[in-house]
PDB file of C-alpha atoms in Angstrom:
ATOM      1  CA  UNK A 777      31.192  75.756  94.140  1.00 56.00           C
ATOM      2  CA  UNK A 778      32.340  72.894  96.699  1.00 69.00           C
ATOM      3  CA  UNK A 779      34.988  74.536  98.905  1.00 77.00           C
ATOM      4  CA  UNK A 780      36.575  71.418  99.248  1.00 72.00           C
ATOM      5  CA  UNK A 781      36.919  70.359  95.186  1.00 77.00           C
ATOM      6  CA  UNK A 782      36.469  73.547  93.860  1.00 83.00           C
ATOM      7  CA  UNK A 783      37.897  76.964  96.114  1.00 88.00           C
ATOM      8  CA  UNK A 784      40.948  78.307  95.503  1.00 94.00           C
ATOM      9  CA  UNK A 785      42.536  78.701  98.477  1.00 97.00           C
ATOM     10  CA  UNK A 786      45.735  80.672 100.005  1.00 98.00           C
ATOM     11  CA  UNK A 787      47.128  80.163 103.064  1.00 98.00           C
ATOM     12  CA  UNK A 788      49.634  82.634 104.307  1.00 98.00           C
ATOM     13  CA  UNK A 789      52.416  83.365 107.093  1.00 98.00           C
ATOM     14  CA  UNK A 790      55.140  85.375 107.086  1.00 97.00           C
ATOM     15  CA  UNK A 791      57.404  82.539 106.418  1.00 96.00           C
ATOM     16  CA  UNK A 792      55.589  80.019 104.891  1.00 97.00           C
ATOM     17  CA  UNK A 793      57.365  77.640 107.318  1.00 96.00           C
ATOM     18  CA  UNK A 794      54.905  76.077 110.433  1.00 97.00           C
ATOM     19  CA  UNK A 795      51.472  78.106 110.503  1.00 98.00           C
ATOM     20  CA  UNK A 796      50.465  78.155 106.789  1.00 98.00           C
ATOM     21  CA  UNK A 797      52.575  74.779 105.666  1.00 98.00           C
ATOM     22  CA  UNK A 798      50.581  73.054 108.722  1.00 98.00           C
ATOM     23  CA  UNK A 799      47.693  74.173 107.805  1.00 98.00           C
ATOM     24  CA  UNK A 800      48.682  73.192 104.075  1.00 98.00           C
ATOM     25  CA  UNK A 801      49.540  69.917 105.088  1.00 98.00           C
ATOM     26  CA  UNK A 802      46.111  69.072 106.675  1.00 98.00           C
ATOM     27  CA  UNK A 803      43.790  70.567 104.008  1.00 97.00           C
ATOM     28  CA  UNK A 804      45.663  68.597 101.422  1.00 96.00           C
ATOM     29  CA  UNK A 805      44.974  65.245 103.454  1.00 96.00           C
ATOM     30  CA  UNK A 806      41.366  66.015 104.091  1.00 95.00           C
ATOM     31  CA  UNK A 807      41.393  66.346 100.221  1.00 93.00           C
ATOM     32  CA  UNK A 808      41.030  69.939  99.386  1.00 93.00           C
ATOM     33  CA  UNK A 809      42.457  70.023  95.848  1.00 88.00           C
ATOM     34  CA  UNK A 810      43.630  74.013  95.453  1.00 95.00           C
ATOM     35  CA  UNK A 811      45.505  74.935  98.383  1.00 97.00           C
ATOM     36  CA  UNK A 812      48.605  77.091  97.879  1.00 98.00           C
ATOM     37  CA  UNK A 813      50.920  78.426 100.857  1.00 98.00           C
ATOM     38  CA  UNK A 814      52.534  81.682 101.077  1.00 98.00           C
ATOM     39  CA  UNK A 815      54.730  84.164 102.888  1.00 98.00           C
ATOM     40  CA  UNK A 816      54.806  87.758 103.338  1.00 98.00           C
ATOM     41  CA  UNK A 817      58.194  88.666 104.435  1.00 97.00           C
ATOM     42  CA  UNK A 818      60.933  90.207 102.627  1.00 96.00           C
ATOM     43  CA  UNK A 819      63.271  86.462 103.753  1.00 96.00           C
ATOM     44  CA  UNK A 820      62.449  83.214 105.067  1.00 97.00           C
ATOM     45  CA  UNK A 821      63.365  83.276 109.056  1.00 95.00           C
ATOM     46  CA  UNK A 822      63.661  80.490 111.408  1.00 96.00           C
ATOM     47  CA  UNK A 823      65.029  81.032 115.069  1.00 94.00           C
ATOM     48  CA  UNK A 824      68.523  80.212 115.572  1.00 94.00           C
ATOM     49  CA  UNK A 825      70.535  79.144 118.231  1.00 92.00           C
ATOM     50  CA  UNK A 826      70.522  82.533 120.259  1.00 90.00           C
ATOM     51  CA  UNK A 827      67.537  84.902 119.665  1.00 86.00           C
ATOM     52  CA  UNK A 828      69.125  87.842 118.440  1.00 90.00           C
ATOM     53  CA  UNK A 829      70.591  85.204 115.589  1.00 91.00           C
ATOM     54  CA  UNK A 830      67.783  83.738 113.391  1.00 94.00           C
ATOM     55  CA  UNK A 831      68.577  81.890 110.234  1.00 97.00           C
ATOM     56  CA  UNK A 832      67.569  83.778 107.428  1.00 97.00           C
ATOM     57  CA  UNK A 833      66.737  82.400 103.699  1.00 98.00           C
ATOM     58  CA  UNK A 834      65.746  84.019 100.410  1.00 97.00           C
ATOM     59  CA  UNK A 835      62.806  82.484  98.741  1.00 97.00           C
ATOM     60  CA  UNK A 836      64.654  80.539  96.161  1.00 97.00           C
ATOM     61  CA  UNK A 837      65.977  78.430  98.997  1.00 98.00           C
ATOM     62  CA  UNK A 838      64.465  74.790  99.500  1.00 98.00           C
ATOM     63  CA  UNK A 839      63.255  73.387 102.206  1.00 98.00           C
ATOM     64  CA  UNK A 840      65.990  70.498 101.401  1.00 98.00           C
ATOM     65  CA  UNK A 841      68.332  73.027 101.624  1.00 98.00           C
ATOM     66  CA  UNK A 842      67.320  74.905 104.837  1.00 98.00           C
ATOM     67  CA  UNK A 843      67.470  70.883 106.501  1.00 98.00           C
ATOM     68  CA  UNK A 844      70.411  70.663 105.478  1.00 98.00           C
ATOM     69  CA  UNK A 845      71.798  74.074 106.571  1.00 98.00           C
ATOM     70  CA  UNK A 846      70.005  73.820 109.848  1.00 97.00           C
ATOM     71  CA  UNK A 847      71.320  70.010 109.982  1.00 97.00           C
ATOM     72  CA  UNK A 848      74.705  71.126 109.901  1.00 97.00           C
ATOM     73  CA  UNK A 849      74.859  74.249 111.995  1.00 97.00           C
ATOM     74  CA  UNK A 850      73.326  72.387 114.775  1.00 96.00           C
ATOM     75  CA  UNK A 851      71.681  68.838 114.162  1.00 97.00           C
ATOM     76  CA  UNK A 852      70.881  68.191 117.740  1.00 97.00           C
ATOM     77  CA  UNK A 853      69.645  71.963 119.347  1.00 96.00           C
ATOM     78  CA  UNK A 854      67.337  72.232 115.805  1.00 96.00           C
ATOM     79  CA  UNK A 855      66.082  68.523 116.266  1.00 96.00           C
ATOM     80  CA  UNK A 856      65.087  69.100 119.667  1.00 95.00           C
ATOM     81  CA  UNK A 857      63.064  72.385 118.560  1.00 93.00           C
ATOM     82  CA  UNK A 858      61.385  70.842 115.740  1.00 94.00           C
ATOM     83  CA  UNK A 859      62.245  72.657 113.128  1.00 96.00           C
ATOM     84  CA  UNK A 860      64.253  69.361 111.308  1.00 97.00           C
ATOM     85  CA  UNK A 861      60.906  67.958 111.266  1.00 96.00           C
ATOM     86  CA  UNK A 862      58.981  71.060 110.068  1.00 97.00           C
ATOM     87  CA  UNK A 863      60.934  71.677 107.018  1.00 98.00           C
ATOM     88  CA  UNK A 864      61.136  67.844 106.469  1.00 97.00           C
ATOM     89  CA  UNK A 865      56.823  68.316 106.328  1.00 97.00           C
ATOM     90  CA  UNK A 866      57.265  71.215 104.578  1.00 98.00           C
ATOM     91  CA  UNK A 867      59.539  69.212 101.857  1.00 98.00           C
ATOM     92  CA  UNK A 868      56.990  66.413 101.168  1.00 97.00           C
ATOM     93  CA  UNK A 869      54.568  69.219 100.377  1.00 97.00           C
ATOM     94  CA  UNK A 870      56.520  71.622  98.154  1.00 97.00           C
ATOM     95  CA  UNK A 871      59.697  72.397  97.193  1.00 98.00           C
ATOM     96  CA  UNK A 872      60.209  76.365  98.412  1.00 98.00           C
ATOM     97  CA  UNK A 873      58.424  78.853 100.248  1.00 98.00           C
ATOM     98  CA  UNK A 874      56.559  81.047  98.225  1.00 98.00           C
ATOM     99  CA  UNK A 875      56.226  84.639  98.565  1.00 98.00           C
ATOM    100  CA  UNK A 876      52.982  86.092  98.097  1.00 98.00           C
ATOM    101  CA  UNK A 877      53.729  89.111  97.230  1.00 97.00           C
ATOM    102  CA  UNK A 878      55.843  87.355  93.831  1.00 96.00           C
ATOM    103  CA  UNK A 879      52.350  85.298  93.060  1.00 95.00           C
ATOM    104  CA  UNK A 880      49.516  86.645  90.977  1.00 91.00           C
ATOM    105  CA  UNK A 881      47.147  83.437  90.839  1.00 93.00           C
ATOM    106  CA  UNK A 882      43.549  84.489  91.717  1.00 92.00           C
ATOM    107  CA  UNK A 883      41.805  83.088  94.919  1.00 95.00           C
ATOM    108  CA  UNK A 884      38.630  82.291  96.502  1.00 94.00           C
ATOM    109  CA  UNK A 885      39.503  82.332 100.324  1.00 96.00           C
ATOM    110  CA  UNK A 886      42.932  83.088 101.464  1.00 98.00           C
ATOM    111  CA  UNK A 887      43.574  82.380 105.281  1.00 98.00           C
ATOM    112  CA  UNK A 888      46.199  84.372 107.383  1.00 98.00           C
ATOM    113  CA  UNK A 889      47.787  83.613 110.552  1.00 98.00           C
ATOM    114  CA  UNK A 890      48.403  87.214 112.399  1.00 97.00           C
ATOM    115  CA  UNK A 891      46.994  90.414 112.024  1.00 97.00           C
ATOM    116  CA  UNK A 892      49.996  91.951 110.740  1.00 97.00           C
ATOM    117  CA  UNK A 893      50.312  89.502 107.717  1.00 98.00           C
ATOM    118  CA  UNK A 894      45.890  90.234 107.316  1.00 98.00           C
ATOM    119  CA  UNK A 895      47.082  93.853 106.656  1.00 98.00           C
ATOM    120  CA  UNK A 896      49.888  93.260 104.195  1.00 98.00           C
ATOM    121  CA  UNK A 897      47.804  90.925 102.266  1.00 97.00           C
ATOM    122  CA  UNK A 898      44.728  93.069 102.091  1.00 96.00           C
ATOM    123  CA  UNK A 899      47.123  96.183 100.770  1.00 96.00           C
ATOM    124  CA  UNK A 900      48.738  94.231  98.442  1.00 96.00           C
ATOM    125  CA  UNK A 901      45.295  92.765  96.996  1.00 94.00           C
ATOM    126  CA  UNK A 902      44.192  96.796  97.189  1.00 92.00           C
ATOM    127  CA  UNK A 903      47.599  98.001  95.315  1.00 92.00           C
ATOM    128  CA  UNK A 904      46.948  95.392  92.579  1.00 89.00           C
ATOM    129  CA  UNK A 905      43.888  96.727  91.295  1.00 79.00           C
ATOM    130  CA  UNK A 906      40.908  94.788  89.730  1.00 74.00           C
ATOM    131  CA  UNK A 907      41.129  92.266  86.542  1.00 77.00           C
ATOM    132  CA  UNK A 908      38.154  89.910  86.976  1.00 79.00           C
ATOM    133  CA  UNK A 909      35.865  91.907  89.541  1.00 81.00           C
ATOM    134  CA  UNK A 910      35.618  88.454  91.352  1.00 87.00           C
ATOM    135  CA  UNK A 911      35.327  88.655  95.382  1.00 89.00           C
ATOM    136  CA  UNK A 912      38.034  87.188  97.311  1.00 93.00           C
ATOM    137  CA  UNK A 913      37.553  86.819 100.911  1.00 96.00           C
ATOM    138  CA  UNK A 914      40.281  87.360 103.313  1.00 98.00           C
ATOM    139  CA  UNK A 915      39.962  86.468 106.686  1.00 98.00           C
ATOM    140  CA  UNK A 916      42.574  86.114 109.305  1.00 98.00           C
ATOM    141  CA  UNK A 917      43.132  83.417 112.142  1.00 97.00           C
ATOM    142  CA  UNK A 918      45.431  84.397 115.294  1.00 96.00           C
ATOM    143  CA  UNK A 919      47.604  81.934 115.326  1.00 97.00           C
ATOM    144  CA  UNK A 920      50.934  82.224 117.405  1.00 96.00           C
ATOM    145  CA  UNK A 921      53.840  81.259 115.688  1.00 94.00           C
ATOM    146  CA  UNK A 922      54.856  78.223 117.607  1.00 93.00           C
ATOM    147  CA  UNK A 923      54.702  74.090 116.503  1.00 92.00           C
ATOM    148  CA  UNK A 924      51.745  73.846 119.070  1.00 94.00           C
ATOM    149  CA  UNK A 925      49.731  76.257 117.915  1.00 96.00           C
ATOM    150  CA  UNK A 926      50.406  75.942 114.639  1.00 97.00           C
ATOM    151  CA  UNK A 927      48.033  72.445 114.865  1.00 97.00           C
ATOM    152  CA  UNK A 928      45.572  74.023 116.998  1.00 97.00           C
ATOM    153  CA  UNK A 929      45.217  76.822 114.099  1.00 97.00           C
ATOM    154  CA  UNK A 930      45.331  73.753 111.189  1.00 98.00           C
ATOM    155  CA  UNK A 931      42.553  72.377 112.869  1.00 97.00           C
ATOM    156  CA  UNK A 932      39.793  75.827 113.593  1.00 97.00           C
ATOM    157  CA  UNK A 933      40.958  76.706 109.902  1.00 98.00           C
ATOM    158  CA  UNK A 934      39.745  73.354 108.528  1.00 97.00           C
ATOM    159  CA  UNK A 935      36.632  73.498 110.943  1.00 96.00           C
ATOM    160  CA  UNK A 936      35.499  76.535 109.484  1.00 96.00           C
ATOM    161  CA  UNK A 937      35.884  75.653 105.880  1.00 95.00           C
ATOM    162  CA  UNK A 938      33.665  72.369 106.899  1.00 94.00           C
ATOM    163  CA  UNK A 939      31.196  74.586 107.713  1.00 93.00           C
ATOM    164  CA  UNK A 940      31.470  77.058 104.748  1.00 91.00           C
ATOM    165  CA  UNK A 941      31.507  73.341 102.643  1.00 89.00           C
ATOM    166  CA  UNK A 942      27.831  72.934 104.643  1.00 88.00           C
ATOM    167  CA  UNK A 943      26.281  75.537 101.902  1.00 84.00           C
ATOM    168  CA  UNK A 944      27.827  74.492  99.219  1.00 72.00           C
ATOM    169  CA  UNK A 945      27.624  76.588  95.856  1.00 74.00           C
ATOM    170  CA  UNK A 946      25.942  79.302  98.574  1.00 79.00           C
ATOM    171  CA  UNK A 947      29.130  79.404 100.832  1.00 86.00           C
ATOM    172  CA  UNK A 948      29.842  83.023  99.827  1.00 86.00           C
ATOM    173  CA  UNK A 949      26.230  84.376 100.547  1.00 87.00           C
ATOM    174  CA  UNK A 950      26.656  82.608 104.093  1.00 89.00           C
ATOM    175  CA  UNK A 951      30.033  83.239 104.908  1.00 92.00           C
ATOM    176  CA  UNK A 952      29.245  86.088 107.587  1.00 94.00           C
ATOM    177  CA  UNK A 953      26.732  84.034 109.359  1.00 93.00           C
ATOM    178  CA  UNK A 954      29.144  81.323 109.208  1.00 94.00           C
ATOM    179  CA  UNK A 955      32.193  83.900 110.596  1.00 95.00           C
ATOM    180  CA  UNK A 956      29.678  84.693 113.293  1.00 95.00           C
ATOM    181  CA  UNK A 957      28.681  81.017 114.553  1.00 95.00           C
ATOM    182  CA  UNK A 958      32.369  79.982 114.295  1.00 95.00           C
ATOM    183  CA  UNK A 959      33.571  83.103 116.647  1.00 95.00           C
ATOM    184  CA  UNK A 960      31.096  81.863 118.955  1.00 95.00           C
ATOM    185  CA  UNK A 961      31.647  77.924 119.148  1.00 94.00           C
ATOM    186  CA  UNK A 962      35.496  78.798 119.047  1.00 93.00           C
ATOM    187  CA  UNK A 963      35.497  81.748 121.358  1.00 92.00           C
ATOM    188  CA  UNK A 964      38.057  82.801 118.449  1.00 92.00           C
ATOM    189  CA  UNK A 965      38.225  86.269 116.477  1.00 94.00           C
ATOM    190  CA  UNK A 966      38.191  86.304 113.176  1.00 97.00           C
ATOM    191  CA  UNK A 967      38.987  89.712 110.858  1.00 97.00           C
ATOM    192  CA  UNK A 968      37.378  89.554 107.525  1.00 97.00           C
ATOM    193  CA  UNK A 969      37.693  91.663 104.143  1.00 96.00           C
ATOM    194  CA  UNK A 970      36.034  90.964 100.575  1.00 94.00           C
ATOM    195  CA  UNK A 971      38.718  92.459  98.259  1.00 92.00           C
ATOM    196  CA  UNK A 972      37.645  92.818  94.392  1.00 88.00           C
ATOM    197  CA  UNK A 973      40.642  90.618  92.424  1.00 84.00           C
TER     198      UNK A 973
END
């Protein structure tokens, strides 16, 4: 199976806002064809104009409609911190975040950005139980959850699927070897888990 045409992949935050809609957004224009993006928290929360004051979203709310909120509230202070532009990105992409949690599609690969989101995914893949008996490998990228970083992350993720891409319909047999030689060119850890879907 070609990683690129073929792998279903997941990509998944806590907001589905900058880490996994980044890394969305450059996966999609280096043509990988089944990429979905995904949060894990219980609302969609950006910072706000005083840190003990984040904006907070349901799901259901568009990115269209979080610009325009944001847009409103404070045009200038939320240009400057690039979140206009983010959930502009994020709007040429999709329509909403997506909770993961409210999604039962199967994947291949699905990527996470922190450790805490790697260990909500992997118990909610546990709690769910087995249908097809198909491995699905979860492995997790730190990625701190600023605009910066966010590319930096975009980038290693797409490096490492290159390489899984390298083996082709093989990638799974190879995929700890491949874990391995990325840590070491990258200096990066990665955590990895096969869950049975």
């Amino acid at each position: 199976m070609s990683v690129t045409e073929q792998a279903r992949i997941a990509l998944i935050c806590a907001s589905n806002q900058n880490r996994s809609m980044e890394t969305h957004d450059l996966l999609v224009k280096k043509g990988f064809r089944r990429v979905q993006s995904f949060g894990t928290n219980s609302q969609v929360k950006l910072p706000g104009t005083a840190a003990d004051k984040p904006n907070a979203y349901t799901f259901a709310t568009t990115y269209k409609e979080i610009y325009e909120d944001l847009k409103k509230k404070d045009e200038d202070f939320y240009t400057q911190k690039g979140l206009l532009n983010m959930v502009l990105r994020n709007s040429r992409i999709k329509d909403r975040p997506q909770r993961f949690q409210d999604n039962k599609d199967e994947f291949d690969i699905i990527i996470t950005f922190e450790d805490r989101v790697f260990d909500i995914v992997c118990e909610e893949l546990r709690n769910r139980g087995t249908n097809s008996g198909r491995p699905l490998h979860v492995i997790n990228f730190s990625v701190k959850d600023t605009p910066e970083e966010a590319v930096i992350g975009a980038i290693h993720v797409h490096s490492f699927l290159k390489m899984l891409e390298e083996f082709d319909d093989s990638w799974e047999d190879q995929i700890d070897d491949v874990i391995d030689e990325f840590q070491n060119s990258s200096g990066r850890p990665l955590l990895h888990s096969v869950v049975f879907q």
